[in-house]
Short mmCIF file of C-alpha atoms in Angstrom, two decimals:
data_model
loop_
_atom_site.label_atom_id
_atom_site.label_comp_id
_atom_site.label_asym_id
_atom_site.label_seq_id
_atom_site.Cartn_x
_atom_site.Cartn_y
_atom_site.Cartn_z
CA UNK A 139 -31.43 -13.67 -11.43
CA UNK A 140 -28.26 -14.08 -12.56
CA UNK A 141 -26.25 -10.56 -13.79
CA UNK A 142 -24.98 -10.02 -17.03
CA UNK A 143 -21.93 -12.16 -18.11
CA UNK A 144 -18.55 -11.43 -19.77
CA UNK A 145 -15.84 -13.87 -21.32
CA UNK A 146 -13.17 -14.13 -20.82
CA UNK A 147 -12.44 -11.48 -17.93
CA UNK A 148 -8.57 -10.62 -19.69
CA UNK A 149 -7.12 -11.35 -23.22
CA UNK A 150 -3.65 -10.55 -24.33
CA UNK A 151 -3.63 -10.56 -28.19
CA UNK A 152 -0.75 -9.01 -30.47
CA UNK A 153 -1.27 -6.32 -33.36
CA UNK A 154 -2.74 -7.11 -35.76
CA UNK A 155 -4.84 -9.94 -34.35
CA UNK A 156 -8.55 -10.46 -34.36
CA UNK A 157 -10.24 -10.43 -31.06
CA UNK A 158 -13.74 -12.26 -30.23
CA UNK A 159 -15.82 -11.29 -26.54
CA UNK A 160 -18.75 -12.80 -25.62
CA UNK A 161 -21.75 -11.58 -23.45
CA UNK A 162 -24.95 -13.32 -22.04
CA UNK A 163 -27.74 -10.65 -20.82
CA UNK A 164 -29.55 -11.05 -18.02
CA UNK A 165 -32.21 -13.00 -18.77
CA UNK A 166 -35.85 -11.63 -21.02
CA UNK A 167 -33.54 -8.51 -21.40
CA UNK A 168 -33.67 -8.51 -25.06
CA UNK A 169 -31.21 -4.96 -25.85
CA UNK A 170 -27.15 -5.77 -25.38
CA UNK A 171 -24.95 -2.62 -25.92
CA UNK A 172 -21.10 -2.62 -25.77
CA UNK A 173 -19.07 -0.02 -24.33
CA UNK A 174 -15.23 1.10 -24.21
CA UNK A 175 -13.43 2.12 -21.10
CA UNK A 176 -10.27 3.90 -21.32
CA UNK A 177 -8.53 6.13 -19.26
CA UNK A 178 -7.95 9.13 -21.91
CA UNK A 179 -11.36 8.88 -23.35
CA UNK A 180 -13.67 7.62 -20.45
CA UNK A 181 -16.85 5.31 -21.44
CA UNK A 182 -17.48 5.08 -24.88
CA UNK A 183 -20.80 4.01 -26.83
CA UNK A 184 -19.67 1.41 -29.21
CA UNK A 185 -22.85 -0.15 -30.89
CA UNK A 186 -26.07 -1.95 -29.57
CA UNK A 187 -28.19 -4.33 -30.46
CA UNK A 188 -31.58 -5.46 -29.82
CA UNK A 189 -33.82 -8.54 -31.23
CA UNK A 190 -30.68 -9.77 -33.23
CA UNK A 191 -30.29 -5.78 -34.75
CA UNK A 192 -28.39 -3.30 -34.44
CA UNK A 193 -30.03 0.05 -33.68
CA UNK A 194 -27.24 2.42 -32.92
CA UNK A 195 -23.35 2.48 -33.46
CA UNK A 196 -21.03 4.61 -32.15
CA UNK A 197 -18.26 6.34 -33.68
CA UNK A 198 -15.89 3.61 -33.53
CA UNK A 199 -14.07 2.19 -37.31
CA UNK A 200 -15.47 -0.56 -39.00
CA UNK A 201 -12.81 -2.78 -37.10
CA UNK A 202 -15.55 -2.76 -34.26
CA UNK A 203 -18.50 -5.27 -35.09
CA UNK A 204 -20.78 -7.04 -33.49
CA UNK A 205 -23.67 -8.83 -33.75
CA UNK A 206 -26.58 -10.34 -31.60
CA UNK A 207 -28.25 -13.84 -31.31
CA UNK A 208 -31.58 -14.87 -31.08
CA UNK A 209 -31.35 -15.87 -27.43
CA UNK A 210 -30.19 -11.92 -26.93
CA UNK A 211 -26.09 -13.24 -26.53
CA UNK A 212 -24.19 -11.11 -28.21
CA UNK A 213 -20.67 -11.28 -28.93
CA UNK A 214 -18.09 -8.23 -30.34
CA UNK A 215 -15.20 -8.44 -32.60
CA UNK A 216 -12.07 -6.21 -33.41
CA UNK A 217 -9.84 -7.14 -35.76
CA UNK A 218 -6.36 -5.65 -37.11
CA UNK A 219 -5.69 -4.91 -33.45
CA UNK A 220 -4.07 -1.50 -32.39
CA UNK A 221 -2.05 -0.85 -29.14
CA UNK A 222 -5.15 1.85 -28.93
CA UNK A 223 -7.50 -0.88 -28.57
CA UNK A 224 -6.22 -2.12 -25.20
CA UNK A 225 -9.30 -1.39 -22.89
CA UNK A 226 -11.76 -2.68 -20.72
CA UNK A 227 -14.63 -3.76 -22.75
CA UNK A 228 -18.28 -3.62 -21.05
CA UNK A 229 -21.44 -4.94 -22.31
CA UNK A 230 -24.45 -3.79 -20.36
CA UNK A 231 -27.87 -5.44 -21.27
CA UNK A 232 -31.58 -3.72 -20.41
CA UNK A 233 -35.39 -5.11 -21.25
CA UNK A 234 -35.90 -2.38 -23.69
CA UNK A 235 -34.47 -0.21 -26.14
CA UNK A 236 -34.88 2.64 -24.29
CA UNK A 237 -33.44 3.63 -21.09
CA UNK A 238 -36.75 4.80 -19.44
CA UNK A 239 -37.36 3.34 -16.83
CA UNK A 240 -35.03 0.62 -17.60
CA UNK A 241 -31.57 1.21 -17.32
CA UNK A 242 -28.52 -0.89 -17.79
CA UNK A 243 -27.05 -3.57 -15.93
CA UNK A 244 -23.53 -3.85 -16.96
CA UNK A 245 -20.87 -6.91 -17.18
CA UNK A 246 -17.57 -7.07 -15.33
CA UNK A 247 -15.84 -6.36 -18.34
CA UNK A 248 -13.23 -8.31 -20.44
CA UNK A 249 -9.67 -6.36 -19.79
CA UNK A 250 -8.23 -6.43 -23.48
CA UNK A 251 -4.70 -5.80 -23.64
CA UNK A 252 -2.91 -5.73 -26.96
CA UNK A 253 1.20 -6.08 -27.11
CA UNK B 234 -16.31 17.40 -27.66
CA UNK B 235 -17.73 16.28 -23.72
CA UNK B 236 -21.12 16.82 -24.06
CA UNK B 237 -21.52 15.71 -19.97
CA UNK B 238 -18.66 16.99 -17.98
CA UNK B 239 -17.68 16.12 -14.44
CA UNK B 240 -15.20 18.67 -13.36
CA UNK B 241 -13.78 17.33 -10.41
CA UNK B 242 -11.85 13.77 -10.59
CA UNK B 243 -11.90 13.30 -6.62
CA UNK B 244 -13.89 14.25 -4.31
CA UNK B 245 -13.39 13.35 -0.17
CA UNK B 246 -15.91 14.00 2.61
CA UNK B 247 -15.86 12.56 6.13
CA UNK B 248 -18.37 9.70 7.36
CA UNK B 249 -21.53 10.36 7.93
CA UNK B 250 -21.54 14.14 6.27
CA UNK B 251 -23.14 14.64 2.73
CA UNK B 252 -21.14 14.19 -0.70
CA UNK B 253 -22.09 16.41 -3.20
CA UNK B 254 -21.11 15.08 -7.27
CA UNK B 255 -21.93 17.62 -9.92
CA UNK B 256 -22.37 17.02 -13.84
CA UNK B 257 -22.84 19.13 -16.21
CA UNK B 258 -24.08 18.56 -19.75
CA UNK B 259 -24.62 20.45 -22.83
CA UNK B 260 -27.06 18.52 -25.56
CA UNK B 261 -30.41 19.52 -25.15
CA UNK B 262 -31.37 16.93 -26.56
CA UNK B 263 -30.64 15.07 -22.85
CA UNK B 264 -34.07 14.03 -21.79
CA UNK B 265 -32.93 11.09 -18.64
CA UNK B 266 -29.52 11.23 -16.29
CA UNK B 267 -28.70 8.60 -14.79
CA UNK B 268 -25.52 8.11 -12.11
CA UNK B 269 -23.69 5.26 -12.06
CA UNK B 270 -21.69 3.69 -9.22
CA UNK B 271 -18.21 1.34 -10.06
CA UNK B 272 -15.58 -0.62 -8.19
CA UNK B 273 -11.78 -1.23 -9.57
CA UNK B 274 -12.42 -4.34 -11.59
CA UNK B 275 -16.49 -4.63 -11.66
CA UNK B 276 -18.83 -2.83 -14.30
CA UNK B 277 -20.50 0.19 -13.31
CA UNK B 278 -23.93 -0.63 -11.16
CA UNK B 279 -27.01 1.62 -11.71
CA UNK B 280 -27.83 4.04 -8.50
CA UNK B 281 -30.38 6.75 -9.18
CA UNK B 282 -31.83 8.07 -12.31
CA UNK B 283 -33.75 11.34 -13.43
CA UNK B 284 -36.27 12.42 -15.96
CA UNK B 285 -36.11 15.82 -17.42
CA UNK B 286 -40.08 16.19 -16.26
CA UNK B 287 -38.86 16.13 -12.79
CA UNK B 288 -36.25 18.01 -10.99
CA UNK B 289 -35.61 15.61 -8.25
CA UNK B 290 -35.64 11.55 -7.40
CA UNK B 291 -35.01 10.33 -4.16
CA UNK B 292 -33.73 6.55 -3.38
CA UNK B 293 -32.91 6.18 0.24
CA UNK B 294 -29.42 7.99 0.51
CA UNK B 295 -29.49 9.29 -2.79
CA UNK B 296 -30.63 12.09 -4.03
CA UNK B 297 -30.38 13.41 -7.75
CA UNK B 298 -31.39 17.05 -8.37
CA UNK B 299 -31.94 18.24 -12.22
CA UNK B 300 -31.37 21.99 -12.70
CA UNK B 301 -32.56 22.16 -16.89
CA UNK B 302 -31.99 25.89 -17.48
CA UNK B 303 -28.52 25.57 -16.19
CA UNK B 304 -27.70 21.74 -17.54
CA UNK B 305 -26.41 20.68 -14.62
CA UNK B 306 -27.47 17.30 -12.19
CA UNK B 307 -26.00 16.77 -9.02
CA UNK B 308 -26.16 13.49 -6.75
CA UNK B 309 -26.41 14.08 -3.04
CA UNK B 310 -25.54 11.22 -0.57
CA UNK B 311 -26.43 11.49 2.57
CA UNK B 312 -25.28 10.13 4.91
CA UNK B 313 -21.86 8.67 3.50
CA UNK B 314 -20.16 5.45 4.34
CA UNK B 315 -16.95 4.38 3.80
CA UNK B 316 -18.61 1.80 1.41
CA UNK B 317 -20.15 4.37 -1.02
CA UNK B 318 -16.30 4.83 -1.93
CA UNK B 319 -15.79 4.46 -5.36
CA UNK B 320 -15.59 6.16 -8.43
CA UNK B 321 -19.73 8.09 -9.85
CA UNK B 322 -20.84 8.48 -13.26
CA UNK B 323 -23.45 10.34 -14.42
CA UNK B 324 -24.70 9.08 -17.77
CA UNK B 325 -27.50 11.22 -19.90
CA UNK B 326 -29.62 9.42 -22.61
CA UNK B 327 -32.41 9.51 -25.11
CA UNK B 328 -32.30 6.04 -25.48
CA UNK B 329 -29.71 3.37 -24.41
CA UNK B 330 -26.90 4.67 -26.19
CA UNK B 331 -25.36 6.63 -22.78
CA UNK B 332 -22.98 9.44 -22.56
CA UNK B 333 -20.69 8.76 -19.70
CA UNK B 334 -19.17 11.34 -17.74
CA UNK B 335 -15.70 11.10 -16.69
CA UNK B 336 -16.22 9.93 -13.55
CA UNK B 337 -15.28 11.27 -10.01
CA UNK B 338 -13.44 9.31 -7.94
CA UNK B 339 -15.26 9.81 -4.24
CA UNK B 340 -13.26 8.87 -0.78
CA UNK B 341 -15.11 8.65 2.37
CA UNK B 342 -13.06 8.80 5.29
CA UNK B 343 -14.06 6.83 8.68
#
């Protein structure tokens, strides 16, 4: 089975820029959640989504969105970049909306880096 | 405020002995830990997880031991290899929506 998968792998955008990342799940897993890496604040919950909605969100501005297709792809948008938003960006997909007994497989990440 | 703390950033044991990573957390609301393994430049790969009904869960090397009056989990590997390098998360849920740990970065030495 093939894992989950992350485009692109790096981006370099400028301030102020919009920013779009894609993610296929593995597939039948029908939940996709996003996550922030950082080294300050660690792993951080941004939003997920399951059967195209979203259930939970983070506490992350409204710059952060997302959204989630019916073949469970998912992709996540920032826009009005901030230096702060240079990360690594992980998307981690399970077959349920629960972690029980089915816990997340996460992406390589896409290394944002904003100039 | 960190509601799952792992105080130590680094941790280094010789091969073959056990490694010891501790987490603590403070939202009772934590029902299922899980610890998490990563690599520089991969996402982090699922190793061992717990429910709060049990106080242990064994997988091979790994060990996780749940202590609920004192919050704290611990993952015991034993023996280590120089390939269980890396750096550990321990992650604690009610649902999918994880709280990470920092992480601790864990050296094995040949």
């Amino acid at each position: 089975k093939a894992g989950v998968t992350q485009t692109p792998r790096y981006l370099i955008k400028t301030r102020g820029q919009q920013v779009t990342l894609s993610c296929s799940p593995i597939s039948g897993h029908r939940s996709v959640s996003w996550y922030q890496q950082t080294p300050g604040q660690g792993l951080q919950f941004l939003f997920e989504y399951f059967s195209e909605t979203q259930r939970n969100k983070g506490n992350f501005p409204g710059r952060f969105s997302g959204r989630q297709f019916s073949n469970s792809r998912s992709e996540m948008n920032v826009s009005t970049l901030e230096l702060g938003d240079s990360a690594l960006y992980l998307c981690a997909s399970s077959q349920q909306s629960s972690s029980y007994n089915s816990p997340l497989h996460f992406g390589n990440g896409t290394r944002l880096t904003v100039t | 405020d960190q509601q799952v703390k792992q105080n130590s950033p680094s941790l280094s044991v010789q091969e073959g002995r056990i490694s010891i990573l501790n987490c603590d957390y403070t939202n009772s609301m934590f029902d299922y830990f899980l610890w998490y393994k990563k690599y520089p430049a991969e996402g982090p790969t699922f190793l061992i997880s717990i429910s709060s009904i049990k106080d242990k869960n064994e997988d091979g090397r790994f060990t996780v031991f749940l202590n609920k009056s004192a919050k704290h989990l611990s993952l015991h590997i034993v023996p280590s290899q120089p390939g269980d390098s890396a750096v550990y998360f321990c992650a604690a849920s009610p649902s999918t929506q994880l709280t990470f740990g920092s992480g601790t970065q864990l050296t094995v030495l040949p």
